[in-house]
CSV table of C-alpha atoms in Angstrom, one decimal:
chain,number,residue,atom,x,y,z
A,1,MET,CA,-0.2,0.1,-0.1
A,2,LEU,CA,1.4,3.6,-1.0
A,3,HIS,CA,0.2,6.4,1.4
A,4,ALA,CA,0.5,10.1,1.1
A,5,GLY,CA,-0.7,13.1,3.4
A,6,THR,CA,-2.2,16.2,1.8
A,7,MET,CA,-2.6,15.3,-1.8
A,8,ARG,CA,-2.4,16.8,-5.0
A,9,LEU,CA,-2.2,14.6,-8.8
A,10,GLY,CA,-4.1,12.3,-11.6
A,11,THR,CA,-2.7,9.0,-10.8
A,12,PHE,CA,-4.9,7.1,-13.1
A,13,GLY,CA,-4.1,9.6,-15.6
A,14,ILE,CA,-0.3,9.2,-15.8
A,15,LEU,CA,-0.1,5.5,-14.8
A,16,LEU,CA,-2.8,4.5,-17.6
A,17,ALA,CA,-0.2,5.7,-20.0
A,18,LEU,CA,2.2,2.8,-18.8
A,19,VAL,CA,-0.1,-0.2,-18.8
A,20,HIS,CA,-3.2,-1.7,-20.5
A,21,ALA,CA,-5.2,-4.9,-20.1
A,22,SER,CA,-4.7,-7.7,-22.7
A,23,ALA,CA,-8.1,-8.5,-23.5
A,24,ALA,CA,-9.2,-6.3,-26.4
A,25,CYS,CA,-5.6,-6.6,-28.4
A,26,GLU,CA,-3.9,-9.5,-29.8
A,27,PHE,CA,-0.3,-10.2,-29.5
A,28,GLY,CA,2.2,-12.9,-30.7
A,29,PRO,CA,3.0,-15.9,-29.0
A,30,PHE,CA,6.5,-14.8,-27.8
A,31,PRO,CA,6.6,-12.1,-25.0
A,32,TYR,CA,8.4,-8.9,-26.0
A,33,SER,CA,9.6,-10.0,-29.0
A,34,VAL,CA,8.5,-6.9,-30.9
A,35,ALA,CA,9.4,-4.5,-28.0
A,36,GLY,CA,11.6,-1.9,-28.9
A,37,ILE,CA,11.0,0.4,-26.0
A,38,VAL,CA,10.0,-0.5,-22.5
A,39,CYS,CA,9.1,1.6,-19.8
A,40,ARG,CA,9.1,0.8,-15.9
A,41,MET,CA,7.6,2.9,-13.2
A,42,THR,CA,8.2,1.7,-9.6
A,43,LYS,CA,6.4,2.1,-6.2
A,44,PRO,CA,8.1,5.5,-5.2
A,45,ALA,CA,7.1,7.0,-8.6
A,46,ALA,CA,3.6,5.9,-8.4
A,47,LEU,CA,3.6,7.3,-4.8
A,48,LEU,CA,5.1,10.8,-6.2
A,49,LEU,CA,2.4,10.6,-9.2
A,50,ASN,CA,-0.4,9.8,-6.5
A,51,GLN,CA,0.4,13.2,-4.7
A,52,GLU,CA,-1.4,15.0,-7.4
A,53,THR,CA,-4.7,13.1,-7.0
A,54,ALA,CA,-6.7,16.4,-5.9
A,55,GLN,CA,-6.3,18.2,-8.9
A,56,VAL,CA,-8.2,15.4,-10.9
A,57,ILE,CA,-10.8,14.9,-8.0
A,58,GLN,CA,-11.4,18.3,-7.7
A,59,ALA,CA,-11.7,18.8,-11.5
A,60,ALA,CA,-14.1,15.8,-11.3
A,61,PHE,CA,-16.5,17.3,-8.6
A,62,ARG,CA,-16.3,20.9,-10.2
A,63,ASN,CA,-17.2,19.7,-13.7
A,64,ALA,CA,-19.8,17.3,-12.6
A,65,LYS,CA,-23.2,18.3,-14.2
A,66,PHE,CA,-25.5,17.7,-11.0
A,67,PRO,CA,-29.1,17.5,-12.3
A,68,ASN,CA,-32.0,19.0,-10.4
A,69,ILE,CA,-33.0,16.8,-7.5
A,70,THR,CA,-36.7,16.2,-7.0
A,71,GLY,CA,-38.8,14.2,-4.7
A,72,GLU,CA,-42.0,13.6,-2.9
A,73,ARG,CA,-43.5,12.1,0.2
A,74,SER,CA,-46.8,11.7,1.9
A,75,MET,CA,-46.9,13.0,5.4
A,76,ARG,CA,-49.6,12.4,8.0
A,77,PHE,CA,-51.6,15.4,8.6
A,78,LEU,CA,-49.5,17.4,5.9
A,79,GLY,CA,-50.5,15.7,2.8
A,80,LYS,CA,-48.0,15.4,0.1
A,81,VAL,CA,-44.5,17.3,0.4
A,82,ALA,CA,-42.7,17.8,-2.9
A,83,TYR,CA,-39.3,19.2,-3.0
A,84,GLY,CA,-36.5,20.1,-5.5
A,85,LEU,CA,-33.0,21.0,-5.1
A,86,THR,CA,-31.5,23.1,-7.9
A,87,ASN,CA,-28.5,24.9,-8.9
A,88,ILE,CA,-26.3,22.5,-7.2
A,89,GLN,CA,-22.5,23.6,-7.0
A,90,VAL,CA,-19.4,22.4,-5.1
A,91,ASN,CA,-17.5,24.6,-2.8
A,92,ASN,CA,-14.5,24.2,-0.5
A,93,LEU,CA,-13.5,20.7,-1.6
A,94,SER,CA,-10.4,19.0,0.3
A,95,ILE,CA,-8.9,15.8,0.2
A,96,GLU,CA,-6.8,14.5,3.5
A,97,GLN,CA,-5.4,11.4,2.4
A,98,SER,CA,-4.9,9.2,-0.8
A,99,GLU,CA,-3.7,5.6,-1.0
A,100,VAL,CA,-2.8,3.7,-4.3
A,101,GLU,CA,-2.4,-0.1,-4.4
A,102,LEU,CA,-1.1,-2.2,-7.4
A,103,LYS,CA,-3.0,-5.3,-7.5
A,104,GLU,CA,-0.9,-7.7,-9.6
A,105,ASN,CA,-2.3,-8.6,-13.0
A,106,ASP,CA,-5.4,-6.8,-12.1
A,107,ALA,CA,-6.0,-3.3,-11.6
A,108,ILE,CA,-4.8,0.0,-9.8
A,109,ASP,CA,-6.7,0.8,-7.0
A,110,ILE,CA,-6.9,4.3,-5.7
A,111,ALA,CA,-8.3,5.2,-2.3
A,112,ILE,CA,-9.4,8.8,-1.6
A,113,LYS,CA,-10.3,9.3,1.9
A,114,ASN,CA,-11.9,12.0,3.9
A,115,VAL,CA,-13.1,14.3,0.9
A,116,THR,CA,-14.9,17.2,2.6
A,117,ALA,CA,-16.9,19.3,0.3
A,118,VAL,CA,-19.9,21.7,0.6
A,119,PHE,CA,-22.7,21.5,-1.7
A,120,LYS,CA,-24.6,24.7,-2.2
A,121,GLY,CA,-28.1,25.4,-4.0
A,122,THR,CA,-31.6,26.1,-3.4
A,123,LEU,CA,-34.3,24.1,-2.0
A,124,ASN,CA,-37.8,24.6,-3.4
A,125,TYR,CA,-40.6,22.5,-1.4
A,126,GLY,CA,-44.3,22.7,-1.2
A,127,TYR,CA,-47.4,20.7,0.3
A,128,ALA,CA,-51.0,20.2,-0.2
A,129,GLY,CA,-52.5,19.9,3.5
A,130,ALA,CA,-55.2,17.9,4.4
A,131,TRP,CA,-57.5,21.1,4.4
A,132,PHE,CA,-56.6,21.8,0.8
A,133,LEU,CA,-54.0,24.3,1.7
A,134,HIS,CA,-51.2,24.8,-0.8
A,135,LEU,CA,-47.9,26.2,0.3
A,136,SER,CA,-44.7,26.8,-2.0
A,137,HIS,CA,-41.4,28.1,-0.4
A,138,SER,CA,-37.8,28.5,-1.7
A,139,ILE,CA,-34.7,28.7,0.5
A,140,ASP,CA,-31.0,28.6,0.0
A,141,PHE,CA,-29.3,25.4,1.4
A,142,GLU,CA,-25.9,24.0,1.8
A,143,ILE,CA,-24.8,20.6,2.5
A,144,GLU,CA,-21.7,19.6,4.5
A,145,SER,CA,-20.4,16.3,3.5
A,146,SER,CA,-17.4,13.7,4.2
A,147,ILE,CA,-17.0,11.1,1.7
A,148,ASP,CA,-14.4,8.2,0.9
A,149,LEU,CA,-13.9,7.4,-2.6
A,150,GLN,CA,-12.8,4.1,-4.1
A,151,ILE,CA,-11.6,3.8,-7.6
A,152,ASN,CA,-10.6,0.4,-9.3
A,153,ILE,CA,-9.2,1.2,-12.5
A,154,LYS,CA,-9.3,-1.5,-15.2
A,155,LEU,CA,-7.1,-1.0,-18.1
A,156,LYS,CA,-8.0,-2.0,-21.6
A,157,CYS,CA,-6.3,-1.9,-24.9
A,158,GLN,CA,-8.2,-0.5,-27.9
A,159,GLU,CA,-6.3,-0.3,-31.3
A,160,ASP,CA,-3.0,-1.0,-29.7
A,161,GLN,CA,-3.5,1.9,-27.2
A,162,VAL,CA,-4.5,2.3,-23.4
A,163,ALA,CA,-8.2,2.8,-22.7
A,164,ALA,CA,-9.2,3.1,-19.1
A,165,ASP,CA,-12.3,1.9,-17.5
A,166,ALA,CA,-12.8,3.6,-14.0
A,167,SER,CA,-16.5,2.7,-13.7
A,168,ASP,CA,-15.7,0.6,-10.6
A,169,CYS,CA,-16.0,3.7,-8.4
A,170,TYR,CA,-17.6,3.8,-4.9
A,171,LEU,CA,-18.6,6.8,-2.7
A,172,THR,CA,-19.1,6.2,1.0
A,173,PHE,CA,-20.7,9.0,3.0
A,174,HIS,CA,-19.5,9.5,6.6
A,175,ARG,CA,-21.4,12.7,7.1
A,176,LEU,CA,-24.0,14.4,5.2
A,177,THR,CA,-25.5,17.5,7.0
A,178,LEU,CA,-28.0,19.9,5.6
A,179,HIS,CA,-28.1,23.8,6.5
A,180,LEU,CA,-31.1,26.0,5.5
A,181,GLN,CA,-30.3,29.6,5.2
A,182,GLY,CA,-27.0,29.3,7.1
A,183,ASP,CA,-29.1,28.2,10.3
A,184,LYS,CA,-26.7,25.5,12.0
A,185,GLU,CA,-29.3,24.7,14.4
A,186,PRO,CA,-31.4,21.5,13.8
A,187,GLY,CA,-35.5,22.2,13.4
A,188,TRP,CA,-38.1,20.4,12.2
A,189,LEU,CA,-37.8,21.8,8.6
A,190,LYS,CA,-34.3,20.4,8.2
A,191,GLN,CA,-34.7,17.1,9.9
A,192,LEU,CA,-37.6,16.5,7.6
A,193,PHE,CA,-35.8,17.6,4.3
A,194,THR,CA,-32.7,15.7,5.4
A,195,ASP,CA,-34.6,12.5,5.6
A,196,PHE,CA,-36.1,13.1,2.1
A,197,ILE,CA,-33.3,14.1,0.2
A,198,ALA,CA,-30.2,12.2,1.7
A,199,PHE,CA,-30.7,8.9,-0.1
A,200,THR,CA,-31.3,10.5,-3.6
A,201,LEU,CA,-28.4,12.9,-3.1
A,202,LYS,CA,-26.1,10.1,-2.3
A,203,LEU,CA,-27.2,8.5,-5.6
A,204,VAL,CA,-27.0,11.4,-7.6
A,205,LEU,CA,-23.5,12.2,-6.5
A,206,LYS,CA,-22.2,9.0,-7.0
A,207,SER,CA,-23.4,8.5,-10.6
A,208,GLU,CA,-22.2,12.1,-11.7
A,209,VAL,CA,-18.9,12.3,-9.8
A,210,CYS,CA,-18.1,8.8,-11.0
A,211,GLU,CA,-18.9,9.5,-14.3
A,212,GLU,CA,-16.9,12.3,-14.6
A,213,ILE,CA,-13.7,10.6,-12.9
A,214,SER,CA,-13.9,7.6,-15.6
A,215,SER,CA,-14.2,10.5,-18.4
A,216,LEU,CA,-11.2,12.4,-17.0
A,217,ALA,CA,-9.2,9.1,-16.4
A,218,GLN,CA,-9.7,8.4,-20.4
A,219,VAL,CA,-8.9,11.9,-21.1
A,220,LEU,CA,-5.6,11.8,-18.9
A,221,ALA,CA,-4.6,8.7,-20.4
A,222,ASP,CA,-4.9,10.1,-24.1
A,223,PHE,CA,-3.1,13.2,-22.9
A,224,ILE,CA,0.0,11.4,-21.5
A,225,GLN,CA,0.1,9.2,-24.8
A,226,GLY,CA,-0.2,12.4,-26.7
A,227,LEU,CA,2.9,13.7,-24.9
A,228,ALA,CA,4.8,10.6,-25.2
A,229,ALA,CA,4.0,10.4,-29.1
A,230,ASN,CA,5.0,14.0,-29.5
A,231,PHE,CA,8.3,13.4,-27.5
A,232,VAL,CA,9.5,10.9,-30.0
A,233,GLN,CA,8.5,12.9,-33.0
A,234,ASP,CA,10.5,15.6,-34.8
A,235,GLU,CA,8.9,17.0,-38.3
A,236,ASP,CA,8.6,13.6,-40.5
A,237,ILE,CA,10.3,11.4,-38.0
A,238,ARG,CA,8.3,9.6,-35.5
A,239,LEU,CA,8.3,6.4,-33.3
A,240,ASP,CA,5.3,4.2,-33.3
A,241,ILE,CA,4.8,3.6,-29.6
A,242,SER,CA,1.8,1.5,-30.0
A,243,LEU,CA,1.7,-1.6,-27.5
A,244,ALA,CA,3.9,-4.7,-28.4
A,245,SER,CA,2.8,-6.8,-25.5
A,246,ALA,CA,0.7,-7.3,-22.7
A,247,PRO,CA,2.0,-5.1,-19.6
A,248,LEU,CA,3.3,-6.4,-16.2
A,249,ILE,CA,1.5,-5.3,-13.1
A,250,LYS,CA,3.6,-6.3,-10.1
A,251,ALA,CA,3.2,-5.2,-6.4
A,252,ASN,CA,6.2,-2.9,-6.7
A,253,TYR,CA,6.1,-1.7,-10.2
A,254,LEU,CA,4.2,-1.4,-13.5
A,255,GLU,CA,5.8,-2.0,-16.8
A,256,SER,CA,4.6,-1.1,-20.4
A,257,HIS,CA,6.2,-2.4,-23.8
A,258,HIS,CA,5.9,-0.3,-27.1
A,259,LYS,CA,7.2,-1.2,-30.5
A,260,GLY,CA,9.0,1.6,-31.2
A,261,LEU,CA,9.2,1.3,-35.0
A,262,VAL,CA,10.6,4.3,-36.9
A,263,GLN,CA,8.1,5.9,-39.2
A,264,TYR,CA,9.5,8.3,-41.8
A,265,LYS,CA,7.7,8.7,-45.4
A,266,ASN,CA,8.3,5.7,-47.3
A,267,TYR,CA,10.6,4.1,-45.1
A,268,SER,CA,9.6,0.9,-43.5
A,269,ASP,CA,10.8,-0.4,-40.2
A,270,VAL,CA,10.6,-4.2,-38.8
A,271,PHE,CA,11.8,-5.4,-35.7
A,272,SER,CA,11.0,-9.1,-34.4
A,273,ASP,CA,14.0,-10.3,-32.2
A,274,SER,CA,13.9,-8.1,-29.1
A,275,PRO,CA,16.4,-9.2,-26.5
A,276,PHE,CA,14.2,-7.5,-23.8
A,277,SER,CA,13.4,-9.4,-20.7
A,278,PRO,CA,11.9,-8.1,-17.5
A,279,SER,CA,15.1,-9.2,-15.4
A,280,LEU,CA,17.0,-6.6,-17.3
A,281,LEU,CA,15.5,-3.8,-15.1
A,282,SER,CA,15.7,-3.4,-11.4
A,283,GLU,CA,13.3,-1.4,-8.9
A,284,SER,CA,15.9,0.6,-7.1
A,285,ARG,CA,14.9,3.8,-9.3
A,286,MET,CA,11.5,5.4,-10.0
A,287,LEU,CA,11.6,5.3,-13.5
A,288,TYR,CA,13.3,3.0,-16.2
A,289,PHE,CA,13.4,3.4,-19.9
A,290,TRP,CA,14.8,0.3,-21.9
A,291,VAL,CA,15.8,1.0,-25.8
A,292,SER,CA,17.2,-1.5,-28.3
A,293,GLU,CA,19.9,-0.9,-30.5
A,294,HIS,CA,17.6,-1.5,-33.6
A,295,ILE,CA,15.7,1.7,-32.7
A,296,LEU,CA,18.6,3.9,-32.8
A,297,ASN,CA,20.0,2.5,-36.1
A,298,SER,CA,16.6,3.0,-37.6
A,299,LEU,CA,16.6,6.7,-36.0
A,300,ALA,CA,19.9,7.0,-37.7
A,301,SER,CA,18.8,5.8,-41.3
A,302,ALA,CA,15.8,8.1,-41.1
A,303,ALA,CA,18.1,11.1,-40.2
A,304,PHE,CA,20.0,10.2,-43.1
A,305,LEU,CA,17.3,10.1,-45.4
A,306,ASP,CA,15.8,13.4,-44.3
A,307,GLU,CA,19.6,14.8,-45.1
A,308,ARG,CA,20.2,15.7,-41.5
A,309,LEU,CA,23.4,14.5,-41.3
A,310,THR,CA,25.3,17.4,-42.7
A,311,LEU,CA,27.4,20.1,-40.9
A,312,THR,CA,28.8,23.3,-42.3
A,313,ILE,CA,32.1,25.1,-40.6
A,314,VAL,CA,33.1,28.7,-41.3
A,315,GLY,CA,35.3,31.2,-39.5
A,316,GLU,CA,36.8,30.8,-36.4
A,317,LYS,CA,35.3,27.2,-35.9
A,318,LEU,CA,37.1,26.5,-39.1
A,319,GLN,CA,40.3,28.1,-37.7
A,320,GLU,CA,40.1,26.3,-34.3
A,321,LEU,CA,39.9,23.0,-36.3
A,322,PHE,CA,43.0,23.5,-38.3
A,323,GLU,CA,45.0,25.4,-35.9
A,324,ILE,CA,45.6,22.6,-33.3
A,325,GLU,CA,49.3,22.9,-33.0
A,326,ASP,CA,51.8,25.5,-33.9
A,327,THR,CA,54.1,23.5,-35.8
A,328,GLU,CA,55.7,23.5,-39.0
A,329,ALA,CA,54.0,20.7,-40.3
A,330,GLN,CA,50.5,22.2,-39.3
A,331,ARG,CA,51.4,25.8,-41.1
A,332,ARG,CA,52.5,23.5,-44.2
A,333,ALA,CA,49.3,21.6,-44.5
A,334,VAL,CA,47.2,24.6,-44.0
A,335,GLN,CA,49.2,26.4,-46.8
A,336,MET,CA,48.8,23.7,-49.1
A,337,ILE,CA,45.0,23.0,-48.3
A,338,PHE,CA,43.7,27.0,-48.0
A,339,GLN,CA,46.4,28.1,-50.5
A,340,GLY,CA,46.8,31.6,-48.7
A,341,THR,CA,42.8,32.1,-48.7
A,342,SER,CA,41.6,33.5,-45.2
A,343,TYR,CA,39.3,31.3,-43.2
A,344,ASN,CA,36.8,33.9,-43.5
A,345,ASP,CA,36.6,33.3,-47.2
A,346,SER,CA,36.4,29.5,-46.5
A,347,VAL,CA,33.8,26.8,-46.0
A,348,ALA,CA,34.0,23.3,-44.9
A,349,LYS,CA,31.3,20.9,-45.3
A,350,VAL,CA,30.7,17.3,-43.8
A,351,TRP,CA,28.0,14.8,-44.5
A,352,SER,CA,27.2,11.2,-44.3
A,353,LEU,CA,27.5,9.0,-47.4
A,354,ALA,CA,25.5,6.2,-45.9
A,355,HIS,CA,23.5,6.0,-42.6
A,356,PRO,CA,25.7,5.3,-39.6
A,357,GLN,CA,25.8,2.0,-38.0
A,358,ILE,CA,25.1,2.0,-34.2
A,359,SER,CA,26.0,-0.6,-31.9
A,360,LEU,CA,25.8,-0.7,-27.9
A,361,HIS,CA,28.4,-2.3,-26.0
A,362,PRO,CA,29.3,-1.9,-22.2
A,363,GLU,CA,32.0,0.4,-23.0
A,364,GLY,CA,29.6,2.8,-24.8
A,365,THR,CA,27.8,3.7,-28.1
A,366,VAL,CA,29.9,2.6,-31.1
A,367,VAL,CA,29.1,4.6,-34.1
A,368,LYS,CA,30.5,3.7,-37.9
A,369,SER,CA,29.8,6.0,-40.6
A,370,LEU,CA,31.2,6.8,-44.3
A,371,VAL,CA,31.6,10.6,-44.1
A,372,ALA,CA,32.6,12.9,-47.0
A,373,ALA,CA,34.4,16.4,-46.2
A,374,GLU,CA,34.9,19.1,-48.5
A,375,ILE,CA,36.7,22.3,-48.2
A,376,SER,CA,35.9,25.2,-50.6
A,377,ILE,CA,37.7,28.4,-50.7
A,378,PHE,CA,36.8,31.7,-52.4
A,379,PRO,CA,39.8,33.9,-53.1
A,380,PRO,CA,39.3,37.4,-53.7
A,381,GLY,CA,38.6,38.4,-57.2
A,382,LYS,CA,39.0,34.5,-58.2
A,383,LYS,CA,36.6,31.9,-59.0
A,384,PRO,CA,35.5,29.7,-56.3
A,385,LEU,CA,37.6,26.5,-56.0
A,386,MET,CA,37.2,23.0,-54.0
A,387,ALA,CA,40.6,23.0,-52.4
A,388,LEU,CA,40.0,19.7,-50.5
A,389,TYR,CA,37.9,16.6,-50.8
A,390,MET,CA,38.1,13.3,-48.7
A,391,GLU,CA,36.0,10.2,-47.8
A,392,LYS,CA,36.8,8.5,-44.8
A,393,GLU,CA,35.3,5.8,-42.6
A,394,ILE,CA,35.2,7.0,-38.8
A,395,THR,CA,34.4,4.7,-36.0
A,396,VAL,CA,34.0,6.3,-32.7
A,397,THR,CA,32.9,5.1,-29.4
A,398,ILE,CA,30.8,7.7,-27.3
A,399,GLN,CA,29.4,7.7,-23.6
A,400,ALA,CA,26.4,9.6,-22.8
A,401,ALA,CA,25.1,11.3,-19.8
A,402,TYR,CA,22.5,13.9,-18.8
A,403,ALA,CA,23.3,16.4,-16.3
A,404,GLU,CA,21.8,20.1,-15.6
A,405,LYS,CA,19.3,19.5,-18.1
A,406,LYS,CA,21.6,19.1,-20.7
A,407,LEU,CA,22.8,16.2,-22.9
A,408,ILE,CA,26.5,15.4,-22.6
A,409,LEU,CA,28.1,13.5,-25.3
A,410,HIS,CA,32.0,12.2,-24.8
A,411,PRO,CA,33.8,10.8,-27.5
A,412,LEU,CA,36.4,8.3,-26.4
A,413,ASP,CA,38.7,6.0,-28.7
A,414,SER,CA,38.3,6.8,-32.6
A,415,ARG,CA,39.5,5.1,-35.9
A,416,ILE,CA,39.8,6.8,-39.1
A,417,GLU,CA,40.5,5.0,-42.5
A,418,PHE,CA,40.8,7.2,-45.7
A,419,LYS,CA,38.6,5.7,-48.6
A,420,ALA,CA,39.3,8.8,-51.0
A,421,PHE,CA,41.5,11.7,-50.8
A,422,LYS,CA,42.0,14.8,-53.5
A,423,CYS,CA,43.8,18.2,-52.7
A,424,THR,CA,44.0,20.4,-55.5
A,425,SER,CA,47.6,21.7,-54.5
A,426,ASP,CA,48.7,18.0,-54.5
A,427,PRO,CA,47.2,16.4,-57.7
A,428,SER,CA,49.4,13.5,-57.3
A,429,GLY,CA,48.6,12.7,-53.7
A,430,ASN,CA,52.0,12.0,-53.0
A,431,ASP,CA,52.3,14.3,-50.2
A,432,GLN,CA,51.5,12.1,-47.2
A,433,SER,CA,52.0,15.2,-44.8
A,434,VAL,CA,48.8,16.5,-45.4
A,435,ARG,CA,46.9,13.3,-45.2
A,436,ASN,CA,48.7,12.7,-41.8
A,437,PHE,CA,48.0,16.2,-40.5
A,438,LEU,CA,44.0,15.8,-41.4
A,439,GLN,CA,43.9,12.3,-39.7
A,440,LYS,CA,45.2,14.1,-36.6
A,441,MET,CA,42.9,17.1,-36.8
A,442,ILE,CA,40.1,14.8,-37.4
A,443,SER,CA,40.7,12.7,-34.1
A,444,VAL,CA,41.6,15.7,-31.8
A,445,THR,CA,39.4,18.4,-32.9
A,446,GLY,CA,37.1,17.1,-35.6
A,447,ILE,CA,35.0,14.4,-34.1
A,448,PRO,CA,34.8,16.6,-30.8
A,449,GLU,CA,33.4,19.5,-32.8
A,450,VAL,CA,30.8,17.3,-34.4
A,451,VAL,CA,29.9,16.0,-31.4
A,452,SER,CA,29.8,19.5,-29.5
A,453,ARG,CA,27.2,20.4,-32.5
A,454,ILE,CA,25.0,17.5,-32.0
A,455,GLU,CA,24.8,17.9,-27.9
A,456,PRO,CA,22.8,21.3,-27.9
A,457,THR,CA,20.6,20.2,-30.9
A,458,LEU,CA,19.5,17.1,-29.3
A,459,THR,CA,19.0,19.0,-26.0
A,460,SER,CA,16.9,21.7,-27.6
A,461,LEU,CA,15.1,18.9,-29.2
A,462,MET,CA,14.4,17.2,-26.0
A,463,ASN,CA,13.6,20.7,-24.4
A,464,SER,CA,11.0,21.6,-27.2
A,465,LYS,CA,9.1,18.5,-25.9
A,466,GLY,CA,9.0,19.5,-22.2
A,467,LEU,CA,11.6,17.5,-20.8
A,468,HIS,CA,13.2,20.8,-19.1
A,469,LEU,CA,9.9,21.0,-17.0
A,470,PHE,CA,10.7,17.9,-15.0
A,471,GLU,CA,13.5,17.9,-12.3
A,472,ILE,CA,15.5,14.9,-12.9
A,473,ARG,CA,17.8,13.4,-10.3
A,474,SER,CA,20.7,11.2,-10.7
A,475,PRO,CA,19.9,10.1,-14.6
A,476,GLU,CA,22.3,7.1,-15.7
A,477,ILE,CA,22.4,6.1,-19.3
A,478,ILE,CA,23.9,2.6,-19.3
A,479,THR,CA,24.9,0.8,-22.7
A,480,LYS,CA,24.9,-3.0,-22.8
A,481,LYS,CA,25.3,-5.3,-25.6
A,482,GLY,CA,22.2,-4.6,-28.0
A,483,TYR,CA,20.5,-2.3,-25.6
A,484,LEU,CA,20.6,0.8,-23.5
A,485,ILE,CA,18.8,1.4,-20.1
A,486,VAL,CA,18.1,5.0,-18.9
A,487,GLN,CA,17.1,5.0,-15.1
A,488,LEU,CA,16.6,8.2,-13.1
A,489,ASP,CA,14.4,9.7,-10.3
A,490,PHE,CA,12.0,12.8,-10.9
A,491,SER,CA,9.9,15.4,-9.6
A,492,PHE,CA,6.6,15.7,-11.5
A,493,PRO,CA,6.1,19.2,-12.8
A,494,ASP,CA,2.6,20.3,-10.8
A,495,HIS,CA,1.5,23.1,-13.5
A,496,LEU,CA,1.8,20.3,-16.4
A,497,LEU,CA,-1.3,18.4,-15.5
A,498,LEU,CA,-2.8,21.8,-13.9
A,499,ASP,CA,-2.6,23.5,-16.9
A,500,PHE,CA,-3.9,20.7,-19.2
A,501,LEU,CA,-6.7,20.3,-17.3
A,502,GLU,CA,-7.7,24.2,-17.1
A,503,LYS,CA,-7.4,24.3,-20.9
A,504,THR,CA,-9.6,21.0,-21.4
A,505,LEU,CA,-12.3,21.5,-19.0
């Protein structure tokens, strides 16, 4: 059982995005075989998210459309007494305690305890006396209530997406006190109408509030799934995050499995041999993401097809690349390549000739790519000239980290093999000194420069999806053979859910 004090979240909205019931979807005979991305949320994360429950519960009460309540009863000596409660509104709602329990392979149970609320409205009543006396009255009322709310959320899969069923909802009333025109003292009128309306009011509140909660649960599930889909999409490149297999619901964690297939124009991605197993993830952190090597390779292919793997370097950056050391060999190589032209009148272009090959290993992410580089010079008063062209196969190992809301990529050992080389000032290609200098320059400053350009680009992309709104603590990116694991603790941004509810409701 998870406990929290004075509460605030939409547990059922967030948790729904992680799991589903398999009844409405068909999966293959081999569990996890097409899982490219896996998300595991542990019990501490569920408790943290449960702290936001009051926002959803308050929205459910606030947006419930309470109908007018009418009734009639025969009273001795008074004849028939009819009454109606109209303009019912909710004020001063508060929640004292919320609890969450994960029932293995069944449901998410949420218990909201000591919900206090004041219902206000107008009471109209009248009666026809035994002596044909007709009276009609109207009086303002308020009802003080204390309620326990139990929600058992069943999760279904519809069209490979999460669907929420929160219809298993119960309201238990500990107190339901009627006040008329602010009179706090009991009287025959209040006692009379309290007896009349209490049962009917309980039925109406249960029906309307539970219906609103069920609706909000699905709205929030769709919202979270939409956030996830948007996070893994950039222009024409996106990931299919539809469900790949039935989820695991354990006492200590929830786990969902997604296909993660890359979708890009006519590019077709298939995946059927996932190495995922639940034993690969632990329960010591709040949130885990498991990503297959195949997904990263497919993203690299899509980026290549979208012509994103190009880089242009000019001016000071170009100078930094070529002046890595003040030696005679460096000065001679620069003179041969640029032929006395200023760096400001030169442009270097680097691009991939084929999509990079990515493999994951314990020492890091290994990227192997066939790259072309071209340097063009624009001598004053002369025609532009391609001073240098080369093709090279580069293999580099990169370690990744995330700190201070920035992605950090650290290149380790690298290997460079020239496939083609042409220098205008050395048509014969016999001068090995230029090639030796370029190999050193690429290793020492070229690869770090490319990586340094990628870091802010990816960081900016992730922040544009809202990642910077979360307080992520001690994130770790762990690479293993064939997959990587991201594990972290986090704080949920309160305003994210609140802003969504305000815009939606």
